[in-house]
Short mmCIF file of C-alpha atoms in Angstrom, two decimals:
data_model
loop_
_atom_site.label_atom_id
_atom_site.label_comp_id
_atom_site.label_asym_id
_atom_site.label_seq_id
_atom_site.Cartn_x
_atom_site.Cartn_y
_atom_site.Cartn_z
CA UNK A 560 92.36 98.06 139.20
CA UNK A 561 94.27 97.47 142.48
CA UNK A 562 92.78 98.71 145.77
CA UNK A 563 96.52 100.15 147.22
CA UNK A 564 96.92 103.50 148.17
CA UNK A 565 98.18 105.99 145.31
CA UNK A 566 101.41 106.76 147.41
CA UNK A 567 102.06 102.93 147.25
CA UNK A 568 101.57 103.20 143.09
CA UNK A 569 103.73 106.42 143.07
CA UNK A 570 106.31 104.48 145.12
CA UNK A 571 106.09 101.30 142.80
CA UNK A 572 106.65 103.43 139.55
CA UNK A 573 109.27 105.58 141.06
CA UNK A 574 111.36 102.06 141.98
CA UNK A 575 110.93 100.79 138.53
CA UNK A 576 111.99 104.42 136.78
CA UNK A 577 115.10 104.07 138.97
CA UNK A 578 115.94 100.15 138.25
CA UNK A 579 115.29 101.07 134.36
CA UNK A 580 117.62 103.90 134.95
CA UNK A 581 120.46 101.95 136.28
CA UNK A 582 119.92 99.31 133.86
CA UNK A 583 120.00 101.64 130.92
CA UNK A 584 122.83 104.14 132.16
CA UNK A 585 125.68 102.28 130.21
CA UNK A 586 123.73 102.75 127.03
CA UNK A 587 122.72 106.41 127.44
CA UNK A 588 126.52 107.02 128.40
CA UNK A 589 128.01 104.70 125.24
CA UNK A 590 130.77 106.36 123.51
CA UNK A 591 131.83 104.37 120.77
CA UNK A 592 132.63 105.50 117.43
CA UNK A 593 129.73 105.35 114.44
CA UNK A 594 130.47 102.59 111.97
CA UNK A 595 131.51 104.30 108.90
CA UNK A 596 132.35 101.85 106.14
CA UNK A 597 128.82 101.80 104.78
CA UNK A 598 128.82 105.57 104.77
CA UNK A 599 132.07 105.77 102.91
CA UNK A 600 130.85 103.19 100.44
CA UNK A 601 127.55 105.04 99.91
CA UNK A 602 129.28 108.27 99.67
CA UNK A 603 131.86 106.95 96.94
CA UNK A 604 129.45 105.11 94.93
CA UNK A 605 126.11 105.58 95.53
CA UNK A 606 124.96 108.43 93.31
CA UNK A 607 126.86 106.33 90.30
CA UNK A 608 125.36 103.05 91.02
CA UNK A 609 121.52 104.30 91.60
CA UNK A 610 121.67 107.56 89.66
CA UNK A 611 119.87 109.57 92.95
CA UNK A 612 122.01 112.27 94.33
CA UNK A 613 119.50 111.75 97.19
CA UNK A 614 121.34 108.46 99.10
CA UNK A 615 117.91 107.96 101.10
CA UNK A 616 116.16 107.73 97.96
CA UNK A 617 119.09 105.68 96.44
CA UNK A 618 118.87 103.45 99.35
CA UNK A 619 115.11 102.91 99.42
CA UNK A 620 114.20 102.55 95.62
CA UNK A 621 118.09 101.12 94.32
CA UNK A 622 119.40 98.86 96.78
CA UNK A 623 116.46 97.87 98.56
CA UNK A 624 113.53 97.76 96.54
CA UNK A 625 112.34 94.55 98.10
CA UNK A 626 112.14 96.32 101.36
CA UNK A 627 109.76 99.39 99.80
CA UNK A 628 107.84 97.00 98.17
CA UNK A 629 106.99 95.24 101.15
CA UNK A 630 106.75 98.48 103.18
CA UNK A 631 103.64 99.21 100.49
CA UNK A 632 102.01 96.11 101.04
CA UNK A 633 102.14 96.54 104.67
CA UNK A 634 100.56 100.11 104.11
CA UNK A 635 98.03 98.55 101.83
CA UNK A 636 96.87 95.90 104.30
CA UNK A 637 96.76 98.44 107.07
CA UNK A 638 94.44 100.86 104.96
CA UNK A 639 92.25 97.89 104.04
CA UNK A 640 91.88 96.46 107.51
CA UNK A 641 91.15 100.01 109.29
CA UNK A 642 88.80 100.62 106.59
CA UNK A 643 87.27 97.45 106.80
CA UNK A 644 87.11 97.67 110.51
CA UNK A 645 85.34 101.01 110.16
CA UNK A 646 83.15 100.07 107.92
CA UNK A 647 81.94 96.80 109.60
CA UNK A 648 80.99 98.82 112.59
CA UNK A 649 77.66 99.70 110.39
CA UNK A 650 77.56 103.24 110.40
CA UNK A 651 79.21 106.24 109.40
CA UNK A 652 80.87 109.09 111.14
CA UNK A 653 79.10 112.20 110.88
CA UNK A 654 79.92 114.64 108.43
CA UNK A 655 81.62 117.61 110.99
CA UNK A 656 83.36 114.78 112.60
CA UNK A 657 81.14 114.97 115.83
CA UNK A 658 79.26 111.91 117.00
CA UNK A 659 75.92 114.05 117.44
CA UNK A 660 73.87 111.18 118.00
CA UNK A 661 76.07 110.10 121.32
CA UNK A 662 74.98 112.68 124.02
CA UNK A 663 77.61 111.10 126.79
CA UNK A 664 81.22 111.56 127.11
CA UNK A 665 83.28 108.71 125.57
CA UNK A 666 85.30 108.60 129.03
CA UNK A 667 83.63 108.41 132.21
CA UNK A 668 84.06 111.24 134.38
CA UNK A 669 84.95 114.08 131.90
CA UNK A 670 82.68 116.59 130.40
CA UNK A 671 81.77 116.05 126.68
CA UNK A 672 83.35 119.18 124.58
CA UNK A 673 81.04 120.44 121.86
CA UNK A 674 82.58 120.22 118.18
CA UNK A 675 82.60 122.74 116.26
CA UNK A 676 82.88 123.87 112.82
CA UNK A 677 83.67 127.30 111.55
CA UNK A 678 83.39 128.69 108.17
CA UNK A 679 86.98 129.83 108.37
CA UNK A 680 88.19 126.16 108.56
CA UNK A 681 85.74 125.61 105.45
CA UNK A 682 87.07 128.46 103.46
CA UNK A 683 90.96 128.18 104.19
CA UNK A 684 91.32 124.42 103.86
CA UNK A 685 89.13 124.79 100.45
CA UNK A 686 91.44 127.28 99.07
CA UNK A 687 94.57 125.54 100.53
CA UNK A 688 94.25 122.03 99.28
CA UNK A 689 94.97 122.35 95.39
CA UNK A 690 98.56 124.33 96.61
CA UNK A 691 99.22 121.51 99.32
CA UNK A 692 98.52 118.81 96.28
CA UNK A 693 100.88 120.85 93.97
CA UNK A 694 103.64 120.87 96.61
CA UNK A 695 102.95 117.24 97.03
CA UNK A 696 103.35 116.60 93.29
CA UNK A 697 106.67 118.48 93.74
CA UNK A 698 108.07 116.64 96.82
CA UNK A 699 107.36 113.40 95.25
CA UNK A 700 109.13 114.44 91.41
CA UNK A 701 112.02 115.84 92.95
CA UNK A 702 112.99 113.31 95.78
CA UNK A 703 115.98 111.89 93.83
CA UNK A 704 118.01 115.31 93.91
CA UNK A 705 116.32 117.21 97.15
CA UNK A 706 115.02 116.28 100.20
CA UNK A 707 111.72 114.24 99.60
CA UNK A 708 110.69 111.00 97.96
CA UNK A 709 107.29 108.88 96.99
CA UNK A 710 106.41 108.35 100.60
CA UNK A 711 107.04 111.81 102.08
CA UNK A 712 105.42 113.70 98.81
CA UNK A 713 102.58 110.73 99.15
CA UNK A 714 101.95 111.97 102.36
CA UNK A 715 101.86 115.88 101.60
CA UNK A 716 99.20 114.65 98.90
CA UNK A 717 97.27 112.96 101.09
CA UNK A 718 97.02 116.05 103.51
CA UNK A 719 96.17 117.95 100.30
CA UNK A 720 93.11 115.51 99.68
CA UNK A 721 91.96 116.34 103.57
CA UNK A 722 91.80 119.65 103.20
CA UNK A 723 89.80 119.53 100.06
CA UNK A 724 87.77 117.07 101.59
CA UNK A 725 87.44 119.10 104.82
CA UNK A 726 86.68 122.32 102.92
CA UNK A 727 84.03 120.90 100.68
CA UNK A 728 81.68 120.66 103.70
CA UNK A 729 80.41 117.05 102.48
CA UNK A 730 78.57 118.89 99.40
CA UNK A 731 79.91 119.43 95.96
CA UNK A 732 82.81 117.18 96.93
CA UNK A 733 85.49 117.11 94.16
CA UNK A 734 85.75 113.75 92.71
CA UNK A 735 89.54 113.34 93.80
CA UNK A 736 87.99 113.22 97.32
CA UNK A 737 85.54 110.36 96.51
CA UNK A 738 86.22 107.01 98.24
CA UNK A 739 86.11 104.93 95.06
CA UNK A 740 88.38 107.45 93.19
CA UNK A 741 91.15 107.15 95.87
CA UNK A 742 90.72 103.41 96.18
CA UNK A 743 91.00 102.92 92.42
CA UNK A 744 94.11 105.21 92.48
CA UNK A 745 95.67 102.95 95.21
CA UNK A 746 94.97 99.86 93.41
CA UNK A 747 96.27 101.15 90.55
CA UNK A 748 99.44 102.36 92.19
CA UNK A 749 100.33 99.25 93.67
CA UNK A 750 99.66 97.47 90.23
CA UNK A 751 102.32 99.73 88.50
CA UNK A 752 104.60 99.28 91.14
CA UNK A 753 104.38 95.56 90.42
CA UNK A 754 104.96 96.05 86.82
CA UNK A 755 107.64 98.77 87.40
CA UNK A 756 109.56 96.01 89.65
CA UNK A 757 108.88 93.40 87.00
CA UNK A 758 109.92 95.13 83.74
CA UNK A 759 113.70 94.36 84.66
CA UNK A 760 113.12 90.82 84.46
CA UNK A 761 111.56 91.17 81.11
CA UNK A 762 114.54 93.31 79.73
CA UNK A 763 117.06 90.90 81.81
CA UNK A 764 118.05 93.33 84.21
CA UNK A 765 116.86 91.41 87.48
CA UNK A 766 113.95 92.04 89.65
CA UNK A 767 113.57 95.78 91.01
CA UNK A 768 116.52 96.81 88.47
CA UNK A 769 116.14 99.32 85.86
CA UNK A 770 114.92 97.96 82.95
CA UNK A 771 117.15 99.92 80.15
CA UNK A 772 120.69 99.00 80.77
CA UNK A 773 123.09 101.57 79.40
CA UNK A 774 120.63 104.62 80.24
CA UNK A 775 120.87 106.39 83.44
CA UNK A 776 118.92 104.90 86.09
CA UNK A 777 117.57 108.26 87.24
CA UNK A 778 114.68 107.70 85.34
CA UNK A 779 113.66 104.57 87.09
CA UNK A 780 114.11 106.20 90.31
CA UNK A 781 111.72 109.16 89.39
CA UNK A 782 109.05 106.97 87.98
CA UNK A 783 109.35 104.48 90.87
CA UNK A 784 109.12 107.75 93.46
CA UNK A 785 105.74 109.08 91.47
CA UNK A 786 104.01 105.38 91.72
CA UNK A 787 104.70 105.11 95.63
CA UNK A 788 103.91 108.90 96.00
CA UNK A 789 100.54 108.29 94.12
CA UNK A 790 100.07 105.21 96.01
CA UNK A 791 100.85 106.37 99.61
CA UNK A 792 98.94 109.56 98.90
CA UNK A 793 95.64 107.39 97.77
CA UNK A 794 95.93 105.25 100.49
CA UNK A 795 96.54 107.65 103.41
CA UNK A 796 93.93 110.07 101.78
CA UNK A 797 91.49 107.30 101.67
CA UNK A 798 92.08 106.29 105.21
CA UNK A 799 91.62 110.12 106.59
CA UNK A 800 88.59 110.73 104.62
CA UNK A 801 87.04 107.61 105.81
CA UNK A 802 87.63 108.65 109.38
CA UNK A 803 86.32 112.11 108.68
CA UNK A 804 83.08 110.32 107.40
CA UNK A 805 83.05 111.65 103.89
CA UNK A 806 83.41 107.70 102.74
CA UNK A 807 80.75 106.36 100.69
CA UNK A 808 80.35 102.74 100.88
CA UNK B 792 124.20 112.20 125.76
CA UNK B 793 121.50 115.17 126.43
CA UNK B 794 119.81 114.10 123.35
CA UNK B 795 119.65 110.40 124.56
CA UNK B 796 118.46 111.11 128.18
CA UNK B 797 115.86 113.64 126.27
CA UNK B 798 114.65 110.87 123.75
CA UNK B 799 114.59 108.41 126.84
CA UNK B 800 112.33 111.06 129.09
CA UNK B 801 110.12 110.91 125.31
CA UNK B 802 110.16 106.99 125.58
CA UNK B 803 108.86 107.18 129.15
CA UNK B 804 105.94 109.69 128.36
CA UNK B 805 104.76 107.44 125.77
CA UNK B 806 105.04 104.18 127.68
CA UNK B 807 103.15 106.12 130.60
CA UNK B 808 100.51 107.12 128.21
CA UNK B 809 100.18 103.52 126.89
CA UNK B 810 100.08 101.76 130.38
CA UNK B 811 98.14 104.40 132.65
CA UNK B 812 95.86 106.20 130.56
CA UNK B 813 92.19 105.01 130.54
CA UNK B 814 91.05 106.58 127.38
CA UNK B 815 91.97 104.16 124.08
CA UNK B 816 92.75 107.27 122.04
CA UNK B 817 95.17 108.40 124.63
CA UNK B 818 96.71 104.98 124.46
CA UNK B 819 97.09 105.29 120.80
CA UNK B 820 98.64 109.02 121.41
CA UNK B 821 101.14 107.02 123.49
CA UNK B 822 102.07 104.39 120.94
CA UNK B 823 102.81 107.24 118.55
CA UNK B 824 104.92 108.87 121.01
CA UNK B 825 106.80 105.74 121.37
CA UNK B 826 107.29 105.36 118.00
CA UNK B 827 108.62 108.84 117.40
CA UNK B 828 111.08 108.31 120.22
CA UNK B 829 112.78 105.24 118.53
CA UNK B 830 112.76 107.18 115.15
CA UNK B 831 114.33 110.31 116.93
CA UNK B 832 117.13 108.01 118.69
CA UNK B 833 117.93 106.35 115.52
CA UNK B 834 118.57 110.00 113.72
CA UNK B 835 119.87 111.23 116.70
CA UNK B 836 122.52 108.53 116.81
CA UNK B 837 123.27 108.93 113.45
CA UNK B 838 123.91 112.28 113.35
CA UNK B 839 127.54 111.73 115.05
CA UNK B 840 128.77 110.54 111.60
CA UNK B 841 128.44 114.17 109.73
CA UNK B 842 126.81 117.20 109.50
CA UNK B 843 125.40 117.51 105.83
CA UNK B 844 122.00 115.85 104.54
CA UNK B 845 122.70 112.57 102.75
CA UNK B 846 122.51 114.65 99.16
CA UNK B 847 125.40 114.54 97.00
CA UNK B 848 127.19 117.95 95.82
CA UNK B 849 126.22 119.60 99.10
CA UNK B 850 129.92 120.20 100.00
CA UNK B 851 129.45 118.93 103.74
CA UNK B 852 130.74 115.64 105.09
CA UNK B 853 126.99 113.95 104.59
CA UNK B 854 125.28 111.81 107.53
CA UNK B 855 125.05 108.48 107.26
CA UNK B 856 121.65 107.64 105.16
CA UNK B 857 121.34 104.02 106.36
CA UNK B 858 119.49 105.30 109.68
CA UNK B 859 117.34 107.57 107.48
CA UNK B 860 115.99 105.17 105.12
CA UNK B 861 115.23 102.38 107.85
CA UNK B 862 113.41 105.11 109.83
CA UNK B 863 111.35 105.97 106.74
CA UNK B 864 110.28 102.88 106.89
CA UNK B 865 109.55 103.06 110.46
CA UNK B 866 107.65 106.14 110.13
CA UNK B 867 105.65 104.19 107.12
CA UNK B 868 104.69 100.98 109.76
CA UNK B 869 104.23 103.54 112.64
CA UNK B 870 101.39 105.38 110.41
CA UNK B 871 99.74 102.01 109.73
CA UNK B 872 99.83 100.40 113.50
CA UNK B 873 98.14 103.95 114.37
CA UNK B 874 95.31 103.35 111.86
CA UNK B 875 94.60 100.20 112.59
CA UNK B 876 94.55 100.96 116.52
CA UNK B 877 92.21 103.79 115.73
CA UNK B 878 89.95 101.53 113.83
CA UNK B 879 89.81 98.97 116.65
CA UNK B 880 89.31 101.89 119.32
CA UNK B 881 86.40 102.71 116.98
CA UNK B 882 85.09 99.54 116.69
CA UNK B 883 85.25 99.13 120.45
CA UNK B 884 83.85 102.67 120.72
CA UNK B 885 80.44 101.42 118.73
CA UNK B 886 80.26 98.04 120.55
CA UNK B 887 80.27 99.60 123.96
CA UNK B 888 79.45 103.18 123.79
CA UNK B 889 82.93 104.06 125.66
CA UNK B 890 86.48 104.65 125.31
CA UNK B 891 87.35 104.15 128.44
CA UNK B 892 89.20 100.71 128.98
CA UNK B 893 87.72 99.61 132.32
CA UNK B 894 84.14 100.54 131.30
CA UNK B 895 84.59 98.93 128.10
CA UNK B 896 86.08 95.83 130.06
CA UNK B 897 82.87 95.86 132.03
CA UNK B 898 80.55 96.78 129.77
CA UNK B 899 81.62 93.31 127.33
CA UNK B 900 82.05 91.03 130.60
CA UNK B 901 78.55 91.66 131.18
CA UNK B 902 77.14 90.66 127.62
#
């Protein structure tokens, strides 16, 4: 930390903000038209070419499958890295997410607040978990005709898994909340995604193309959405459960 | 233009948390706010191209779906970055017993 007076720091910050505002003002004031060529093309042909009424699904599962594959790999690497870093720290977080062994506050100069769990949280999250799981499956499987899709549904499924993990109080865990189960679902989801991407090669349609030519490509989008949803749900659920401290290593 | 200014202010809030806060978890919050500001900027800008959701059959003129698909990716990457940053913060806390960046530097420096 510098030894300057706070007023000098405030002045410097104000000057920086003023300079940035001056430089960025043309951007904020920009009034050009939105380029609409691709929008018009997708509106005219997107549903016929990909089979999905939801054009966002059509893009990330139909036109840009490679991108989605890379995205799931990034997610896989992030989950592995975070689990590895937490796991290698040599201890698991205390159930109830308070680090009870450490008496001092993590930040110097602030008072440590007591972390409390109430019966209310246990009861509500335990009962709500299955409902959220079903809603996640709905969002996942109807992503081609309504707002939603694999990633969105997967995140809802993950929050359902977190609810189940919070509601079970560490005892009598549902097997779905077990770290090993979630890791296996994640791995199986990635394998299924690779298989689904490669099926098109075998049938001659091409990588990440619907393998059955002639049939409507909707089924392929639904299958990809389901696989991605399971993978994302298991991955993010695994991450959250591990950070809650329920993961068994 | 109002939307751009508000998003710019949100971006500055995230940058401020990232630069000025000493608590590592608050720095991660700042990173998340920065990410949200970028996502909001793309969605708000694309909103000029239409009024309806990019789902066929709604009757309205649809919005450009490309920025929405891009931001889907950006949100997932943001979650990944947050998870990794929290993992690193946890390791630093376990190693030094502090979430305060100055304190961590001091304790790591002294061995």
